[in-house]
CSV table of C-alpha atoms in Angstrom, one decimal:
chain,number,residue,atom,x,y,z
A,1,MET,CA,-125.8,105.3,62.5
A,2,ASN,CA,-126.7,102.5,60.1
A,3,LYS,CA,-125.2,104.3,57.3
A,4,THR,CA,-121.9,104.6,59.4
A,5,PHE,CA,-122.0,100.9,60.3
A,6,ALA,CA,-122.7,100.0,56.6
A,7,SER,CA,-119.7,102.0,55.4
A,8,PHE,CA,-117.6,100.3,58.1
A,9,LEU,CA,-118.8,96.9,56.9
A,10,ASN,CA,-117.9,97.9,53.2
A,11,ILE,CA,-114.4,98.9,54.4
A,12,ILE,CA,-113.8,95.8,56.2
A,13,TRP,CA,-115.0,93.8,53.2
A,14,PHE,CA,-112.7,95.5,50.6
A,15,ILE,CA,-109.8,95.2,53.1
A,16,PHE,CA,-110.5,91.3,53.2
A,17,VAL,CA,-111.0,91.0,49.4
A,18,GLY,CA,-107.7,92.8,49.2
A,19,ILE,CA,-105.9,90.6,51.4
A,20,VAL,CA,-107.3,87.5,49.8
A,21,ILE,CA,-106.2,88.7,46.4
A,22,ALA,CA,-102.7,89.7,47.6
A,23,SER,CA,-102.3,86.4,49.4
A,24,ILE,CA,-103.4,84.2,46.3
A,25,SER,CA,-100.8,86.5,44.0
A,26,ILE,CA,-98.1,86.0,46.3
A,27,TYR,CA,-98.8,82.2,46.6
A,28,LEU,CA,-98.8,81.9,42.6
A,29,ILE,CA,-95.6,83.9,42.5
A,30,ILE,CA,-94.0,81.5,45.0
A,31,ILE,CA,-95.3,78.4,43.1
A,32,SER,CA,-94.2,79.7,39.6
A,33,ASN,CA,-90.6,80.3,40.9
A,34,GLY,CA,-90.3,76.8,42.1
A,35,TYR,CA,-91.0,77.2,45.6
A,36,ARG,CA,-93.4,75.6,48.0
A,37,ILE,CA,-94.9,76.3,51.4
A,38,ASN,CA,-94.1,73.4,53.9
A,39,TRP,CA,-96.9,74.1,56.4
A,40,ALA,CA,-95.6,71.3,58.7
A,41,ALA,CA,-92.3,73.2,59.0
A,42,LYS,CA,-94.0,76.6,58.6
A,43,LYS,CA,-91.3,77.8,56.0
A,44,ILE,CA,-91.0,78.2,52.1
A,45,ILE,CA,-88.9,75.8,50.4
A,46,GLN,CA,-87.7,75.5,46.9
A,47,ASN,CA,-88.7,72.5,45.0
A,48,GLY,CA,-86.8,70.0,42.8
A,49,MET,CA,-87.7,68.2,39.5
A,50,ILE,CA,-87.0,64.8,37.9
A,51,PHE,CA,-86.7,64.7,34.2
A,52,LEU,CA,-87.0,61.4,32.2
A,53,LYS,CA,-86.7,60.3,28.7
A,54,THR,CA,-87.4,56.6,27.9
A,55,ASP,CA,-87.2,54.2,24.9
A,56,PRO,CA,-89.9,53.1,24.2
A,57,LYS,CA,-91.6,56.6,24.6
A,58,VAL,CA,-94.8,55.0,25.8
A,59,ALA,CA,-94.1,53.5,29.3
A,60,ASP,CA,-95.6,53.6,32.5
A,61,ILE,CA,-93.5,55.8,35.0
A,62,TYR,CA,-94.0,55.4,38.8
A,63,LEU,CA,-92.7,57.7,41.6
A,64,ASN,CA,-92.5,56.2,45.1
A,65,ASN,CA,-94.7,53.3,43.6
A,66,GLN,CA,-97.4,55.6,42.3
A,67,LEU,CA,-98.2,56.0,38.6
A,68,LYS,CA,-97.4,59.4,37.5
A,69,LEU,CA,-97.3,59.4,33.7
A,70,THR,CA,-97.5,57.1,30.7
A,71,LYS,CA,-95.1,58.5,28.1
A,72,SER,CA,-91.9,60.4,28.0
A,73,PRO,CA,-90.1,62.7,27.9
A,74,ALA,CA,-91.7,63.3,31.6
A,75,ARG,CA,-91.1,65.8,34.3
A,76,LEU,CA,-92.1,65.0,37.6
A,77,THR,CA,-92.3,68.6,39.4
A,78,ASP,CA,-92.9,70.2,42.7
A,79,LEU,CA,-90.8,67.7,44.6
A,80,TYR,CA,-89.3,68.2,48.1
A,81,GLN,CA,-85.6,67.7,48.4
A,82,GLY,CA,-84.7,64.0,49.0
A,83,ARG,CA,-84.7,60.4,47.7
A,84,TYR,CA,-87.3,59.1,45.4
A,85,ASP,CA,-87.8,55.6,43.9
A,86,ILE,CA,-88.4,55.6,40.3
A,87,ARG,CA,-89.8,52.7,38.2
A,88,VAL,CA,-90.4,52.5,34.4
A,89,THR,CA,-92.5,49.6,33.2
A,90,LYS,CA,-94.0,48.4,30.0
A,91,ASP,CA,-95.7,45.0,29.2
A,92,GLY,CA,-93.1,42.4,27.6
A,93,TYR,CA,-90.1,44.4,29.0
A,94,PHE,CA,-87.9,44.4,31.9
A,95,ASP,CA,-88.6,47.1,34.6
A,96,TRP,CA,-86.2,50.0,35.0
A,97,LYS,CA,-85.6,51.1,38.5
A,98,LYS,CA,-83.4,53.7,40.3
A,99,THR,CA,-83.5,55.7,43.4
A,100,VAL,CA,-82.6,59.2,42.7
A,101,GLU,CA,-81.6,62.5,44.7
A,102,VAL,CA,-83.6,65.5,44.3
A,103,THR,CA,-82.0,68.9,45.1
A,104,ALA,CA,-83.9,72.0,45.8
A,105,GLY,CA,-83.7,74.3,42.7
A,106,LEU,CA,-82.3,71.7,40.4
A,107,ALA,CA,-83.5,69.1,37.9
A,108,THR,CA,-82.3,65.5,38.3
A,109,GLU,CA,-82.0,64.1,34.7
A,110,ASN,CA,-82.2,60.5,33.5
A,111,GLU,CA,-82.6,61.0,29.6
A,112,ASP,CA,-81.0,57.5,28.7
A,113,ILE,CA,-83.7,55.0,30.0
A,114,VAL,CA,-83.7,51.9,27.6
A,115,LEU,CA,-86.1,49.1,28.2
A,116,PHE,CA,-85.1,45.6,27.1
A,117,LEU,CA,-87.3,42.7,26.0
A,118,LYS,CA,-88.0,40.0,28.5
A,119,ASN,CA,-88.2,37.4,25.9
A,120,PRO,CA,-85.6,38.4,23.1
A,121,GLN,CA,-86.6,37.0,19.7
A,122,GLN,CA,-84.1,35.0,17.8
A,123,LEU,CA,-84.1,36.0,14.0
A,124,PRO,CA,-82.3,34.7,11.0
A,125,VAL,CA,-78.9,36.1,10.0
A,126,ILE,CA,-78.6,36.9,6.4
A,127,GLN,CA,-75.3,36.7,4.7
A,128,GLU,CA,-74.6,40.3,4.5
A,129,GLU,CA,-74.9,40.4,8.3
A,130,THR,CA,-72.5,37.5,8.6
A,131,ASP,CA,-69.9,39.3,6.4
A,132,SER,CA,-70.2,42.5,8.5
A,133,PHE,CA,-69.8,40.7,11.7
A,134,ASN,CA,-66.8,38.8,10.5
A,135,LYS,CA,-65.1,42.0,9.7
A,136,LEU,CA,-65.4,43.5,13.2
A,137,PRO,CA,-61.9,44.4,14.6
A,138,SER,CA,-61.6,43.3,18.1
A,139,LYS,CA,-60.2,46.6,19.2
A,140,PHE,CA,-63.9,48.1,18.3
A,141,LEU,CA,-65.3,46.0,21.0
A,142,ASN,CA,-63.1,47.3,23.7
A,143,THR,CA,-62.9,51.3,22.8
A,144,ASP,CA,-62.3,53.0,26.1
A,145,LEU,CA,-63.7,50.1,28.3
A,146,GLU,CA,-61.4,48.1,30.2
A,147,ILE,CA,-61.7,45.0,32.3
A,148,ARG,CA,-59.4,45.3,35.5
A,149,SER,CA,-58.9,42.7,38.2
A,150,GLU,CA,-60.8,40.1,36.3
A,151,ALA,CA,-64.3,41.3,37.7
A,152,GLU,CA,-64.2,45.3,37.2
A,153,ILE,CA,-65.3,47.2,34.3
A,154,TRP,CA,-63.7,50.8,33.9
A,155,ILE,CA,-64.0,53.6,31.5
A,156,LYS,CA,-60.5,55.3,31.1
A,157,GLU,CA,-60.4,59.0,31.1
A,158,TYR,CA,-64.3,59.5,31.8
A,159,LYS,CA,-64.1,63.0,32.9
A,160,ASN,CA,-61.1,65.4,33.7
A,161,ASN,CA,-58.8,62.5,32.5
A,162,ASP,CA,-60.0,60.4,35.6
A,163,ASP,CA,-61.1,56.9,35.1
A,164,LEU,CA,-64.5,55.8,36.1
A,165,LEU,CA,-65.4,52.5,37.9
A,166,VAL,CA,-68.6,51.1,36.3
A,167,THR,CA,-69.1,47.9,38.2
A,168,ARG,CA,-67.3,45.3,40.3
A,169,LEU,CA,-68.7,41.8,40.1
A,170,SER,CA,-67.9,38.6,42.2
A,171,ILE,CA,-67.3,36.6,38.9
A,172,PRO,CA,-64.8,37.2,36.3
A,173,ILE,CA,-66.0,39.6,33.2
A,174,LYS,CA,-64.8,38.0,30.0
A,175,LYS,CA,-65.7,41.1,27.6
A,176,ALA,CA,-67.2,44.4,27.5
A,177,ALA,CA,-68.6,46.6,24.8
A,178,TYR,CA,-70.8,49.7,24.6
A,179,TYR,CA,-74.3,49.5,23.7
A,180,SER,CA,-75.3,51.6,20.7
A,181,ASP,CA,-76.1,54.8,22.7
A,182,LYS,CA,-72.9,54.5,24.8
A,183,LYS,CA,-75.0,55.1,27.7
A,184,HIS,CA,-75.2,51.3,28.3
A,185,ILE,CA,-72.4,48.6,28.8
A,186,LEU,CA,-72.8,45.1,27.3
A,187,PHE,CA,-70.9,42.4,29.0
A,188,GLN,CA,-70.1,38.6,29.1
A,189,THR,CA,-69.8,36.6,32.5
A,190,LYS,CA,-69.6,32.8,32.2
A,191,ASN,CA,-72.1,31.8,29.5
A,192,ARG,CA,-74.2,34.9,29.6
A,193,ILE,CA,-74.3,38.3,27.8
A,194,SER,CA,-75.9,41.2,29.9
A,195,VAL,CA,-76.4,44.7,29.6
A,196,MET,CA,-76.4,47.5,32.4
A,197,ASP,CA,-76.6,51.2,32.8
A,198,LEU,CA,-73.4,53.1,32.8
A,199,ASP,CA,-73.6,53.5,36.5
A,200,GLY,CA,-73.7,49.6,36.9
A,201,SER,CA,-77.3,49.5,37.7
A,202,ASN,CA,-80.3,47.5,36.0
A,203,ILE,CA,-78.3,44.6,35.0
A,204,ILE,CA,-80.4,42.5,32.5
A,205,LYS,CA,-79.5,39.1,30.9
A,206,LEU,CA,-79.8,39.3,27.3
A,207,ALA,CA,-78.4,36.0,25.9
A,208,GLU,CA,-77.4,32.7,27.1
A,209,LEU,CA,-74.6,30.9,25.3
A,210,ASN,CA,-73.7,27.3,24.8
A,211,SER,CA,-70.2,27.6,26.4
A,212,GLU,CA,-68.4,29.7,28.8
A,213,ASP,CA,-65.8,30.7,26.0
A,214,SER,CA,-65.3,34.4,25.5
A,215,VAL,CA,-67.2,35.5,22.5
A,216,GLU,CA,-67.6,38.4,20.1
A,217,PHE,CA,-70.7,40.7,20.3
A,218,ILE,CA,-72.1,43.8,19.2
A,219,VAL,CA,-75.6,45.7,18.8
A,220,ASP,CA,-76.5,47.5,15.7
A,221,ASP,CA,-76.9,51.1,15.6
A,222,SER,CA,-80.8,51.1,16.3
A,223,GLY,CA,-80.0,49.2,19.5
A,224,GLN,CA,-82.7,46.8,18.7
A,225,PHE,CA,-80.4,43.7,17.5
A,226,LEU,CA,-77.9,41.8,19.4
A,227,TYR,CA,-75.2,39.9,17.2
A,228,TYR,CA,-72.9,37.4,18.8
A,229,ARG,CA,-70.9,34.3,18.0
A,230,ASP,CA,-72.1,31.2,19.8
A,231,LYS,CA,-69.5,28.5,19.2
A,232,GLU,CA,-69.2,28.8,15.3
A,233,GLU,CA,-72.6,30.2,14.7
A,234,ILE,CA,-73.4,33.9,14.6
A,235,LYS,CA,-76.9,34.6,16.0
A,236,LYS,CA,-79.1,37.6,16.2
A,237,LEU,CA,-81.5,38.7,19.0
A,238,LYS,CA,-84.2,41.4,18.9
A,239,ILE,CA,-83.6,42.7,22.3
A,240,HIS,CA,-85.3,46.0,22.4
């Protein structure tokens, strides 16, 4: 009788262990394929992901005000579908902020995050830089950017030959030009030169001019230095 009961317990034990192993295996397969169990809703849903690349690479990355990573490229995984607040910070730089939409099974990418200095440093301009700046053709500053209705910036034939509205401000825009990566736009309003993301977000003032006259400005290929004409003087700022 005791042997029969012991055999029965062994069978129950092996069945239990088998169920546990099978459950863990199924769970791992679900997780590894980008799915997640929503216990509250009692169903399996597919996850989304946010991919970020910042410049500088070493920066604090927050998701809904919680610090997640301290350098990029960065992947924020295992996210439910929905909207998330992203913030990238670094001492001495302006914060970058955006609310992004995460879709199940897809990666939401923000690969062109550039942080700009809070206190740009004015540097001396050498003669070679002055000569190069004076040779800039005015058409180079405009390219496919267009100011419409005095306060709108458009990119002509952005996708599928359709024009893209970047921003609409409440004050006139005097001039617009691309940042070095063509993923940001420099623009002048009143006596300020500012920069913004290609979708019109994260507007940051880079330089303040001595007048509200329209001026020429450009950023070098590295994206670190802003050159602009203020009155008759050519100035150089380290902005990144």
